[in-house]
Every structure is written in structure tokens, then in C-alpha cells.
GROMACS .gro file of C-alpha atoms in nm:
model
  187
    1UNK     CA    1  -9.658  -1.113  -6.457
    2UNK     CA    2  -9.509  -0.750  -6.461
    3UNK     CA    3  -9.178  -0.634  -6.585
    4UNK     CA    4  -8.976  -0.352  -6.632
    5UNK     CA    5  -8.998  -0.050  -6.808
    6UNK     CA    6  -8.743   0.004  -7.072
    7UNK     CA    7  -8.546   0.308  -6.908
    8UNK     CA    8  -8.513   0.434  -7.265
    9UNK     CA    9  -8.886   0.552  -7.329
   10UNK     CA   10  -8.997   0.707  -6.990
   11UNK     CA   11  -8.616   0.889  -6.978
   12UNK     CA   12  -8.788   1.165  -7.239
   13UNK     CA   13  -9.165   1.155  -7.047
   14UNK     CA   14  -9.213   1.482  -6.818
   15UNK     CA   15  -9.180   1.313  -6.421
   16UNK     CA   16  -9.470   1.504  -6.186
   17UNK     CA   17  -9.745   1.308  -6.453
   18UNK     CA   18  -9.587   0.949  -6.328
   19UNK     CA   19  -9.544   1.044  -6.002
   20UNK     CA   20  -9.921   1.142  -5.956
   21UNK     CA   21  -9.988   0.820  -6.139
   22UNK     CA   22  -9.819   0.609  -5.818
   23UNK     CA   23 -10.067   0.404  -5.613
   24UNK     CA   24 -10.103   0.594  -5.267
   25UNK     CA   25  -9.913   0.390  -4.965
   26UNK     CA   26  -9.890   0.387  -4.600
   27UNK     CA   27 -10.286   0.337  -4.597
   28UNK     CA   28 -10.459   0.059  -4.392
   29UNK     CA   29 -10.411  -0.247  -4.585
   30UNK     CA   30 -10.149  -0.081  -4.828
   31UNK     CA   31  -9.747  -0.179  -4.828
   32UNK     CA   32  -9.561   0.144  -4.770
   33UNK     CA   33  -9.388   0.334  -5.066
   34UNK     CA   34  -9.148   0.132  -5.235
   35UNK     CA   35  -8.814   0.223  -5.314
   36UNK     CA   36  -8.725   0.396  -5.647
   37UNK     CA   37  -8.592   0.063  -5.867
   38UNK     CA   38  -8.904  -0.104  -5.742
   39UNK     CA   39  -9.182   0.164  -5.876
   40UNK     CA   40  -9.012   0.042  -6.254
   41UNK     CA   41  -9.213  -0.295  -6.167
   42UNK     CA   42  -9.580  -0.207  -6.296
   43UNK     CA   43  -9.864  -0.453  -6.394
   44UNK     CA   44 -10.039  -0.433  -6.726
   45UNK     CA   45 -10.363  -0.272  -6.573
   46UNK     CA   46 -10.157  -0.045  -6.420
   47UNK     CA   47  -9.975   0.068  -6.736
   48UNK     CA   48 -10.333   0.072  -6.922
   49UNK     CA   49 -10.432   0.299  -6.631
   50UNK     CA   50 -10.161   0.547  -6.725
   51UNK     CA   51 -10.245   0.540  -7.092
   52UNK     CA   52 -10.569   0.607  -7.030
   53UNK     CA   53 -10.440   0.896  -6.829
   54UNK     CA   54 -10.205   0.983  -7.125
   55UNK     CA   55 -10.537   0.970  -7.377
   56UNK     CA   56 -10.635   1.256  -7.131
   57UNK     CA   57 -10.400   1.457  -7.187
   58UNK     CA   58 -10.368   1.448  -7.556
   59UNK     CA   59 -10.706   1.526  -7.571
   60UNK     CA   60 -10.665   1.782  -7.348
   61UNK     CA   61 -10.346   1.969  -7.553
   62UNK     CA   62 -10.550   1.859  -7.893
   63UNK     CA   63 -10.902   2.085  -7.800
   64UNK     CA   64 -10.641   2.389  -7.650
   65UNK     CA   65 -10.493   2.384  -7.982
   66UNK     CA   66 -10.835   2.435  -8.172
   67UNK     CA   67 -10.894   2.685  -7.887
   68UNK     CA   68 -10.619   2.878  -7.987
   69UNK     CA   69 -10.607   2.845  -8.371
   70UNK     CA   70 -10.982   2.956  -8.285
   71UNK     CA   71 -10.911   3.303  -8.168
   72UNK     CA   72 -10.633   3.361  -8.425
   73UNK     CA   73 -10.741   3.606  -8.644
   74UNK     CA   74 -10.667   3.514  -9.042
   75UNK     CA   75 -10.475   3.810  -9.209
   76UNK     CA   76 -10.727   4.054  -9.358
   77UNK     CA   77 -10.538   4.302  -9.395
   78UNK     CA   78 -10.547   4.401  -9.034
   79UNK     CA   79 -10.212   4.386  -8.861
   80UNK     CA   80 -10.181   4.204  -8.498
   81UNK     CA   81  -9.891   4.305  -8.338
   82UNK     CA   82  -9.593   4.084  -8.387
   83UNK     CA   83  -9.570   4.011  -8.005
   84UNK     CA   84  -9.899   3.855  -7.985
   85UNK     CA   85  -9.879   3.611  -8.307
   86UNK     CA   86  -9.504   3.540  -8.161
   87UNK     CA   87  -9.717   3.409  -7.834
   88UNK     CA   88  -9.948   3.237  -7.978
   89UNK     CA   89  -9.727   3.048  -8.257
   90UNK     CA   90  -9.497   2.974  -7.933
   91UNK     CA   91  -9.781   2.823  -7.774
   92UNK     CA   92  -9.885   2.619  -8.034
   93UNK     CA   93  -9.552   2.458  -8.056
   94UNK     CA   94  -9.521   2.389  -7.717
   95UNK     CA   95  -9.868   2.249  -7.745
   96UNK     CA   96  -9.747   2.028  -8.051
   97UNK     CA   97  -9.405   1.916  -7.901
   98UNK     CA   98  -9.596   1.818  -7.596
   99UNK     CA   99  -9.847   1.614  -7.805
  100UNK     CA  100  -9.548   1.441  -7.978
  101UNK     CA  101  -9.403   1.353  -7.631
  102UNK     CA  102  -9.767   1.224  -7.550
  103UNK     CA  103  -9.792   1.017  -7.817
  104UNK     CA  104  -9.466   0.847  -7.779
  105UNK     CA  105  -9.544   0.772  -7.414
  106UNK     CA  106  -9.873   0.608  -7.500
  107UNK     CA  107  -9.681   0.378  -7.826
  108UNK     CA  108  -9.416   0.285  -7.514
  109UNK     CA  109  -9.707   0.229  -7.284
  110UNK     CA  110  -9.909   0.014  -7.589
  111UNK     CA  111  -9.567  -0.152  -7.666
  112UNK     CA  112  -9.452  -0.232  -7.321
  113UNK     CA  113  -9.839  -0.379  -7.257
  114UNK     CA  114  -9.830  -0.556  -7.556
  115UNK     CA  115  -9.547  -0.728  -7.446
  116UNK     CA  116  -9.617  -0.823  -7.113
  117UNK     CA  117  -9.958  -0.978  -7.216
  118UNK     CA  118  -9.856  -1.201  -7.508
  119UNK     CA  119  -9.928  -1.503  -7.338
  120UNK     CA  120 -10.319  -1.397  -7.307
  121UNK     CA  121 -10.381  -1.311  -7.700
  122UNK     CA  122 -10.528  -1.540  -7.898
  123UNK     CA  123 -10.348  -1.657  -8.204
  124UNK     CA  124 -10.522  -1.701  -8.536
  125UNK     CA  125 -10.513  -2.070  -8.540
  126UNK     CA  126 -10.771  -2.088  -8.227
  127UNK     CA  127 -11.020  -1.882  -8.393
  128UNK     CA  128 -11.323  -2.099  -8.617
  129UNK     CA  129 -11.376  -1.967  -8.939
  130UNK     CA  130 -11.721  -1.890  -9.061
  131UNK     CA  131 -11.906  -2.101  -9.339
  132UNK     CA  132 -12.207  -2.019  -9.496
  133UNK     CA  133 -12.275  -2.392  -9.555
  134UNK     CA  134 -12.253  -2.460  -9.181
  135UNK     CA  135 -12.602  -2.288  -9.084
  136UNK     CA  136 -12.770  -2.421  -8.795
  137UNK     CA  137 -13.166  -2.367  -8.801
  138UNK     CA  138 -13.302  -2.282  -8.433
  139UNK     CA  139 -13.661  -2.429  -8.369
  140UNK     CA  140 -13.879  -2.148  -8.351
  141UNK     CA  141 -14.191  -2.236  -8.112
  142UNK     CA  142 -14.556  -2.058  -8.241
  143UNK     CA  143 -14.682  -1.789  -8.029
  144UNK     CA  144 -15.001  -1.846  -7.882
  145UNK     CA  145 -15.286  -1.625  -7.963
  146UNK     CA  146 -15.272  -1.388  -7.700
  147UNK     CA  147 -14.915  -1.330  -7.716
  148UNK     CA  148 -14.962  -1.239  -8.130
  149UNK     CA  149 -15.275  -0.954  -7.967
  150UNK     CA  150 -15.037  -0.860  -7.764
  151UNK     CA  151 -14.742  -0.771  -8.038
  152UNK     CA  152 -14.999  -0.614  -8.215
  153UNK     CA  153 -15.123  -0.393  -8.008
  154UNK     CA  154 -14.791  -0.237  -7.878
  155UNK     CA  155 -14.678  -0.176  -8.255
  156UNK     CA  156 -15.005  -0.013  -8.281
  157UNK     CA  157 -14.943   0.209  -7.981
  158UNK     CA  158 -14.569   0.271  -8.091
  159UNK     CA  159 -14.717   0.375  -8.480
  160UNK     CA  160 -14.962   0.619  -8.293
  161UNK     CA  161 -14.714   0.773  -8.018
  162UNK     CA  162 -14.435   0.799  -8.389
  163UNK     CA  163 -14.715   0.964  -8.579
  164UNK     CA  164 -14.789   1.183  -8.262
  165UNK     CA  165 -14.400   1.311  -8.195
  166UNK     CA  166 -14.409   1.353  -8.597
  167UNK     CA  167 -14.715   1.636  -8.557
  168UNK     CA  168 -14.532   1.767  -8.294
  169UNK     CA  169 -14.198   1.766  -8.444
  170UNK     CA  170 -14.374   1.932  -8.728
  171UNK     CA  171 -14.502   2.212  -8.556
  172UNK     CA  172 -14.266   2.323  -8.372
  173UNK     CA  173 -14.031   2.356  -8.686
  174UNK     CA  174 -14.306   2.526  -8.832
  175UNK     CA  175 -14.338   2.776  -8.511
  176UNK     CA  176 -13.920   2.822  -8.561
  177UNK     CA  177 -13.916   2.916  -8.897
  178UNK     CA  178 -14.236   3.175  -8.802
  179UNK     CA  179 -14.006   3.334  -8.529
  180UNK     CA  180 -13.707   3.320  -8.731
  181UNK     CA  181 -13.887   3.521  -9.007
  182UNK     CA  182 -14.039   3.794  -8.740
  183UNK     CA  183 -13.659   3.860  -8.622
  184UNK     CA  184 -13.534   3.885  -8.940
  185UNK     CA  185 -13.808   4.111  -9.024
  186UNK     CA  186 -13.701   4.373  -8.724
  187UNK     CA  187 -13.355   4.400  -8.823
   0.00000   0.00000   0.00000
């Protein structure tokens, strides 16, 4: 159930990801490396496995982006020197153009998955629609007395352990707010 990738979408994806993304051969139990027109032949958990990967990676470029809009300093009327915002803005859009390469990878890999598991989705047709005039009452057995004690008591001992965390919780925002006002005090 696998087919081949459309050369046209992995032509544009950078090639040392997917080749770390290759199952590992020549191992016990393992066929040996196959040959290039072979490795286009992947299985849907395979692909997903990549995606995943890809995921990764865009989250990775997203929170270096934030890093470096981060320690960009707005323009308050001190100057940066033209070299550094010229490094960082060529950063960013190698971080961005990256990002739109990642994204395209991951619609191919979503696309190309898509495809090859068509025959597993469910259509709309198989799916029972829910009625509100189709409700179906459950017997409900009565607890025995000691099983009722029982409830009881643990709600009890969860209202008393709440009430205690509340005290605590209490105080020790109390205790913050006197520390808080001592150090503002000494500056």
C-alpha cells in the first residue's frame, strides 16, 4: 500500500533532512540499503514519521524567530549600527523562507498521505446520526448502604483536604505580598 512520491514536491525540500530520515540498513534482521529509485517507495507511517519530524522543525525556526525579534531593540531613538539590523533582518528571512519551504513539505507530506490512505477513511454515509428521540435509559442498580457511607465519607475528606490547601493557598499569598512590600520598601 505505498506509492511514490511526486518528484515535483520533494525536488524544492533541502536533501541531508530526508536522508537522516532513511531507516538504518545492513543491521541483523534489516534488508541492506536500497537503491536510489527504490527509497521514493515510502509507507504512510513512514511519511507521517517525517511530518512529524517536519512539525519539529517549524517549531524549531518559529521559537528562533521570537528569539530574535526578542533581542531586537525597537527604535528609540538610539541608533544600532546598520550592520547588525542588516544581520538580523537577513536572518529572519532566511528563517521565514525556510518556514515556507517547511510548510510546503508537510502540505506534500499531508497530501501524498492523504492519498495513499483513502481506502481507510470513513465516508459520511457510514457514520449514525444522533437523535435526541432515540435515548436509551441504562438501569441504574441502588447502592447498598455501606457503599452510600462510603461516598460520603471520601467527599467529606476531599471538602476538608480543599478547605485545607485553600488556608494554605491563602497564606502563602498573604506571606508574598508581605515580602513583596519589604523589597519594595528598600529600594
Amino acid at each position: 500500500m505505498s506509492a511514490s512520491l511526486p518528484p515535483k514536491g520533494m525536488a524544492g525540500m533541502p536533501q541531508p533532512q530526508q536522508q537522516s530520515h532513511l531507516p538504518p540498513g545492513g543491521g541483523p534482521g534489516q534488508p541492506p540499503l536500497a537503491p536510489q529509485g527504490a527509497l521514493r517507495e515510502l509507507s504512510p507511517v513512514f511519511l507521517c514519521r517525517i511530518g512529524q519530524e517536519t512539525v519539529q522543525d517549524i517549531v524549531t525556526r518559529t521559537m528562533e524567530i521570537f528569539q530574535i525579534t526578542r533581542a531586537t531593540q525597537l527604535p528609540n531613538g538610539v541608533t544600532q549600527s546598520q550592520a547588525m539590523y542588516q544581520d538580523r533582518f537577513g536572518k529572519l528571512q532566511e528563517h521565514l523562507r525556510q518556514l515556507a519551504l517547511l510548510f510546503r513539505k508537510l502540505r506534500l507530506l499531508y497530501e501524498r498521505c492523504m492519498e495513499m490512505t483513502f481506502d481507510l477513511h470513513e465516508g459520511p454515509a457510514e457514520l449514525v446520526p444522533y437523535g435526541a428521540e432515540e435515548t436509551w435509559s441504562v438501569p441504574v442498580e441502588p447502592c447498598s448502604p455501606a457503599v452510600l457511607q462510603e461516598r460520603r465519607d471520601v467527599l467529606e475528606k476531599v471538602r476538608q483536604k480543599n478547605q485545607e490547601m485553600k488556608t494554605l493557598m491563602d497564606q502563602m499569598r498573604n506571606l508574598l505580598w508581605d515580602v513583596n512590600a519589604m523589597l519594595s520598601l528598600r529600594k
